[in-house]
Coordinates of C-alpha atoms and ligand atoms in Angstrom, one line a residue:
X14 CA 92.5 105.9 67.4
X15 CA 92.3 109.7 67.9
X16 CA 88.8 109.4 68.8
X17 CA 89.7 106.5 71.2
X18 CA 92.2 108.6 73.1
X19 CA 89.7 111.5 73.7
X20 CA 87.7 109.1 75.2
X21 CA 90.1 107.8 77.4
X22 CA 90.7 111.2 78.6
X23 CA 87.3 112.3 78.9
X24 CA 87.0 108.9 81.8
X25 CA 90.2 109.4 83.5
X26 CA 89.3 109.4 87.2
X27 CA 90.9 111.5 89.9
X28 CA 91.2 110.9 93.6
X29 CA 92.8 113.2 96.6
X30 CA 95.1 111.4 99.0
X31 CA 95.8 113.2 102.0
X32 CA 98.9 112.1 104.3
X33 CA 98.2 113.6 107.7
X34 CA 101.5 113.8 109.7
X35 CA 102.5 115.2 112.8
X36 CA 104.9 117.8 110.6
X37 CA 102.9 118.2 107.5
X38 CA 99.8 117.8 105.9
X39 CA 100.2 116.8 102.3
X40 CA 97.3 116.6 99.6
X41 CA 97.9 114.9 96.2
X42 CA 95.7 114.4 93.3
X43 CA 96.2 110.9 92.0
X44 CA 94.9 109.6 88.7
X45 CA 93.3 105.9 88.0
X46 CA 96.9 105.4 86.4
X47 CA 98.2 106.0 90.3
X48 CA 100.4 109.1 89.1
X49 CA 100.3 112.1 91.3
X50 CA 99.6 114.8 89.3
X51 CA 99.8 117.6 92.1
X52 CA 100.7 118.1 95.8
X53 CA 100.0 120.9 98.1
X54 CA 100.9 120.9 101.8
X55 CA 101.0 122.9 105.0
X56 CA 102.7 122.7 108.2
X57 CA 100.3 120.7 110.9
X58 CA 101.8 122.9 113.7
X59 CA 100.9 121.0 116.5
X60 CA 99.0 121.4 118.9
X61 CA 96.0 122.7 117.0
X62 CA 92.0 122.1 117.6
X63 CA 90.9 119.5 115.2
X64 CA 88.6 121.6 113.5
X65 CA 91.6 124.0 112.2
X66 CA 93.8 121.0 111.1
X67 CA 90.5 119.3 109.2
X68 CA 90.2 123.0 107.5
X69 CA 93.7 122.9 106.4
X70 CA 93.1 119.6 105.0
X71 CA 90.2 120.5 103.0
X72 CA 92.3 123.7 101.8
X73 CA 95.3 121.8 100.6
X74 CA 93.1 119.3 98.7
X75 CA 91.6 122.1 96.9
X76 CA 94.9 123.7 96.1
X77 CA 96.2 120.5 94.9
X78 CA 93.0 120.0 92.7
X79 CA 93.7 123.6 91.3
X80 CA 97.3 122.9 90.6
X81 CA 96.3 119.6 88.6
X82 CA 93.9 121.8 86.9
X83 CA 91.0 120.4 88.1
X84 CA 88.1 121.3 90.6
X85 CA 86.4 119.4 93.4
X86 CA 83.6 118.4 90.5
X87 CA 86.4 116.3 88.9
X88 CA 87.5 114.3 92.3
X89 CA 86.0 111.2 92.8
X90 CA 86.8 110.8 96.3
X91 CA 88.9 111.8 99.4
X92 CA 91.2 109.7 101.4
X93 CA 93.1 110.2 104.5
X94 CA 96.2 108.1 106.0
X95 CA 96.3 109.5 109.7
X96 CA 98.5 108.3 112.5
X97 CA 96.4 106.5 115.5
X98 CA 93.4 104.5 115.3
X99 CA 91.2 105.4 112.5
X100 CA 87.8 103.8 112.5
X101 CA 87.3 103.3 108.8
X102 CA 83.6 102.2 109.2
X103 CA 82.6 105.3 111.3
X104 CA 85.1 107.7 109.8
X105 CA 86.3 108.8 113.2
X106 CA 89.8 109.0 114.6
X107 CA 89.3 107.3 117.5
X108 CA 92.5 108.0 119.3
X109 CA 95.9 109.5 118.1
X110 CA 98.6 110.2 120.7
X111 CA 100.5 112.0 118.0
X112 CA 97.9 114.4 116.7
X113 CA 96.1 115.1 120.1
X114 CA 92.9 113.6 118.7
X115 CA 90.0 111.9 120.6
X116 CA 87.2 110.6 118.9
X117 CA 87.5 113.0 115.8
X118 CA 84.9 113.1 113.2
X119 CA 87.3 113.6 110.5
X120 CA 85.0 112.0 107.6
X121 CA 82.2 114.4 108.8
X122 CA 84.5 117.5 108.8
X123 CA 86.1 116.9 105.2
X124 CA 82.7 115.5 103.7
X125 CA 81.2 118.9 104.9
X126 CA 83.9 121.2 103.8
X127 CA 84.5 119.5 100.2
X128 CA 81.1 117.5 99.3
X129 CA 82.8 114.6 98.7
X130 CA 82.9 111.0 100.1
X131 CA 85.7 110.7 102.4
X132 CA 87.6 107.5 103.8
X133 CA 90.3 107.3 106.5
X134 CA 92.9 104.8 107.6
X135 CA 95.7 104.3 109.9
X136 CA 98.8 105.9 107.8
X137 CA 100.7 102.8 107.9
X138 CA 97.9 100.8 106.3
X139 CA 97.5 103.4 103.6
X140 CA 101.2 103.5 102.9
X141 CA 100.9 99.8 102.8
X142 CA 98.2 99.8 100.2
X143 CA 99.7 102.2 98.4
X144 CA 102.8 99.9 97.7
X145 CA 99.9 97.1 97.0
X146 CA 98.1 98.9 94.3
X147 CA 101.3 100.9 92.6
X148 CA 104.4 99.8 94.1
X149 CA 106.5 97.0 95.6
X150 CA 103.8 94.6 96.6
X151 CA 101.7 95.2 93.2
X152 CA 100.3 92.2 91.5
X153 CA 100.4 90.1 94.8
X154 CA 97.2 88.8 96.3
X155 CA 98.3 89.1 100.2
X156 CA 101.1 91.5 101.2
X157 CA 102.5 92.7 104.5
X158 CA 104.6 96.2 104.3
X159 CA 106.8 96.8 107.2
X160 CA 108.5 100.4 107.5
X161 CA 111.4 100.6 109.6
X162 CA 111.7 104.2 110.7
X163 CA 111.3 105.9 114.4
X164 CA 109.4 103.2 115.0
X165 CA 108.4 99.9 113.1
X166 CA 105.0 100.5 111.2
X167 CA 103.3 97.8 109.3
X168 CA 100.1 97.6 107.1
X169 CA 98.4 94.3 106.1
X170 CA 96.4 93.8 102.7
X171 CA 94.4 90.6 102.4
X172 CA 92.6 89.7 99.0
X173 CA 93.1 93.3 98.0
X174 CA 91.5 94.7 101.4
X175 CA 93.3 96.3 104.4
X176 CA 93.2 94.3 107.3
X177 CA 93.3 96.4 110.6
X178 CA 91.5 93.8 112.9
X179 CA 88.0 94.0 114.3
X180 CA 88.7 97.3 116.3
X181 CA 90.9 98.9 113.8
X182 CA 94.1 98.5 115.8
X183 CA 95.5 95.7 114.3
X184 CA 98.7 95.1 112.2
X185 CA 100.8 96.4 115.1
X186 CA 103.6 93.9 113.7
X187 CA 106.2 96.3 115.4
X188 CA 104.9 95.6 119.1
X189 CA 104.9 91.9 118.8
X190 CA 107.9 90.7 121.3
X191 CA 110.7 89.2 120.1
X192 CA 112.3 89.1 123.6
X193 CA 110.3 89.1 126.6
X194 CA 113.1 90.6 128.9
X195 CA 114.4 93.0 126.5
X196 CA 114.7 96.8 126.3
X197 CA 111.6 98.7 127.3
X198 CA 109.3 99.6 124.2
X199 CA 107.4 103.1 124.2
X200 CA 104.2 100.9 124.1
X201 CA 104.6 99.6 127.6
X202 CA 106.1 96.0 126.7
X203 CA 109.6 94.9 126.7
X204 CA 111.8 93.4 123.7
X205 CA 109.1 94.7 120.8
X206 CA 110.3 94.0 117.3
X207 CA 110.3 97.9 117.2
X208 CA 112.9 98.1 120.1
X209 CA 115.4 96.3 117.8
X210 CA 114.5 96.9 114.2
X211 CA 113.5 100.6 114.3
X212 CA 116.0 103.3 113.1
X213 CA 115.7 104.1 116.9
X214 CA 116.6 100.9 117.8
X215 CA 119.6 100.5 115.8
X216 CA 120.8 103.9 117.2
X217 CA 120.6 102.5 120.5
X218 CA 122.4 99.3 119.7
X219 CA 125.2 101.5 118.4
X220 CA 125.5 103.5 121.8
X221 CA 125.3 100.3 123.8
X222 CA 127.9 98.5 121.9
X223 CA 130.3 101.4 122.0
X224 CA 130.1 102.2 125.5
X225 CA 130.9 98.5 125.9
X226 CA 133.6 98.4 123.3
X227 CA 135.5 102.0 123.7
X228 CA 138.0 101.2 121.5
X229 CA 135.9 101.0 118.6
X230 CA 136.4 103.6 115.6
X231 CA 132.9 104.7 116.2
X232 CA 133.9 106.8 119.4
X233 CA 135.2 109.4 116.8
X234 CA 131.8 109.9 115.2
X235 CA 130.2 113.2 116.8
X236 CA 126.6 112.1 116.3
X237 CA 125.8 108.3 116.3
X238 CA 123.1 107.8 113.6
X239 CA 121.5 104.5 112.0
X240 CA 124.0 104.6 109.4
X241 CA 127.0 104.7 111.9
X242 CA 127.2 101.0 112.5
X243 CA 127.0 100.2 108.7
X244 CA 129.8 102.7 107.6
X245 CA 132.1 101.5 110.2
X246 CA 131.4 98.0 109.6
X247 CA 132.5 98.5 105.9
X248 CA 135.7 100.2 107.1
X249 CA 136.3 96.9 109.0
X250 CA 135.3 97.8 112.6
X251 CA 134.5 94.8 114.4
X252 CA 132.4 96.4 117.0
X253 CA 130.3 97.9 114.1
X254 CA 130.1 94.5 112.5
X255 CA 128.6 93.2 115.8
X256 CA 126.1 95.7 115.8
X257 CA 125.2 95.3 112.1
X258 CA 124.8 91.5 112.8
X259 CA 122.9 91.7 115.8
X260 CA 120.5 94.2 114.1
X261 CA 120.1 91.7 111.1
X262 CA 119.4 88.8 113.5
X263 CA 116.8 90.9 115.0
X264 CA 115.1 92.1 111.9
X265 CA 115.3 88.4 110.6
X266 CA 113.3 87.3 113.5
X267 CA 110.3 90.0 113.3
X268 CA 110.2 89.3 109.6
X269 CA 110.1 85.5 109.9
X270 CA 107.3 85.8 112.7
X271 CA 105.4 87.9 110.3
X272 CA 105.8 85.6 107.4
X273 CA 104.9 82.7 109.6
X274 CA 101.4 84.4 110.5
X275 CA 100.3 85.7 107.3
X276 CA 102.4 84.1 104.7
X277 CA 102.1 86.9 102.2
X278 CA 102.9 86.7 98.7
X279 CA 105.1 89.7 98.9
X280 CA 106.6 91.1 102.4
X281 CA 107.8 94.5 101.4
X282 CA 110.3 96.7 103.8
X283 CA 110.6 100.0 103.7
X284 CA 112.5 102.9 105.4
X285 CA 115.9 104.6 105.3
X286 CA 117.9 101.5 106.6
X287 CA 116.9 99.9 103.3
X288 CA 119.2 102.1 101.7
X289 CA 122.0 99.9 103.1
X290 CA 121.0 97.6 100.2
X291 CA 122.7 94.2 100.1
X292 CA 124.9 94.2 103.2
X293 CA 121.6 94.4 105.2
X294 CA 119.3 92.5 102.8
X295 CA 121.3 89.4 101.6
X296 CA 122.3 88.2 105.1
X297 CA 118.6 88.8 106.5
X298 CA 116.9 87.0 103.6
X299 CA 119.3 84.0 104.1
X300 CA 118.4 83.9 107.9
X301 CA 114.5 84.0 107.0
X302 CA 115.0 81.5 104.4
X303 CA 116.7 79.2 107.0
X304 CA 114.1 79.6 109.9
X305 CA 110.7 80.3 108.3
X306 CA 108.3 77.5 108.8
X307 CA 107.5 77.0 105.2
X308 CA 111.2 76.5 104.4
X309 CA 110.6 73.4 102.3
X310 CA 107.7 74.6 100.4
X311 CA 108.2 75.1 96.8
X312 CA 107.0 78.8 96.8
X313 CA 107.9 81.0 99.6
X314 CA 107.0 84.8 100.5
X315 CA 109.1 87.1 98.7
X316 CA 110.9 90.0 100.5
X317 CA 111.1 93.3 98.5
X318 CA 112.1 96.7 99.0
X319 CA 109.2 99.5 99.1
X320 CA 109.3 101.5 96.1
X321 CA 107.2 104.7 96.5
X322 CA 108.9 106.3 99.5
X323 CA 106.6 109.2 101.1
X324 CA 104.4 109.0 98.0
X325 CA 103.0 105.6 99.4
X326 CA 100.9 106.9 101.8
X327 CA 99.4 109.6 99.4
X328 CA 98.5 107.2 96.6
X329 CA 97.2 104.5 99.4
X330 CA 94.9 107.2 100.7
X331 CA 93.8 108.2 97.1
X332 CA 92.7 104.7 96.5
X333 CA 91.1 104.1 99.9
X334 CA 87.6 104.0 98.6
X335 CA 88.6 100.6 97.0
X336 CA 90.5 99.5 100.1
X337 CA 87.5 98.0 102.4
X338 CA 84.3 95.7 101.8
Ligands
ZN12 ZN1 105.9 97.9 122.0

């Protein structure tokens, strides 16, 4: 038995996943059991030339490997999750409004600096893949993961592979329209899923409801946040309850649309608002169950809460070498 154990350790494989964000660059060493062994990070410090950012990504990768007691020789490959359109076939970040990148040859930079095969993917896709391999969507054949944050991000995994469309800009579930005459979205359209179901959307709807109902107890709140409406609903405020009901109605519509298109085994949702738990989830699932096209089928999509939080992006990025054909 002892010998077997040593053999397992000898053959343990290690990967590095990098979460390239607008604020921080985080690299993590992940083993083949999906455990993050060490992390290193540096501020992204935008705006900066792409070469400098790539050099910092290589530096934090080496730091993370050292912290894990490894060298680059022990690492199988590097994966990067980045905002924007990442062409996983050419290794070029074609466009990232957030980072100020245009046709940035990220794979070339990192392969030159670290001498390891490198893969890139959009950050929402990488996070979805993390949940798929090691989190809430583990064991699914097909999964969609939606994150309710500043925007509504999504990643789609079909038969174990990330699906990002023929031009790598797919999976933008957040920019599907729920109401054609709805509020303006940052993407240029009106009434997108994101306009209603992001944390930003919830704050907007809370402010609008308060402006229309100045008697609401929410007037005492110094700063309206995505938690305000839920907190005041629990305290019995009718305006707050209306905001939460509306939020749930829109969220259920976006999720039902997504299920109607993809029929995944698992649809996972993440982001701070999911911490509201049952008061959000129970009525939302109730609406989806009533409205989804396959409501009479024996088996339906399971809606679950994301498990890995910010680590999803690192773990997903670390396994990008398996995420494409
Ligand atoms: Zn939009």
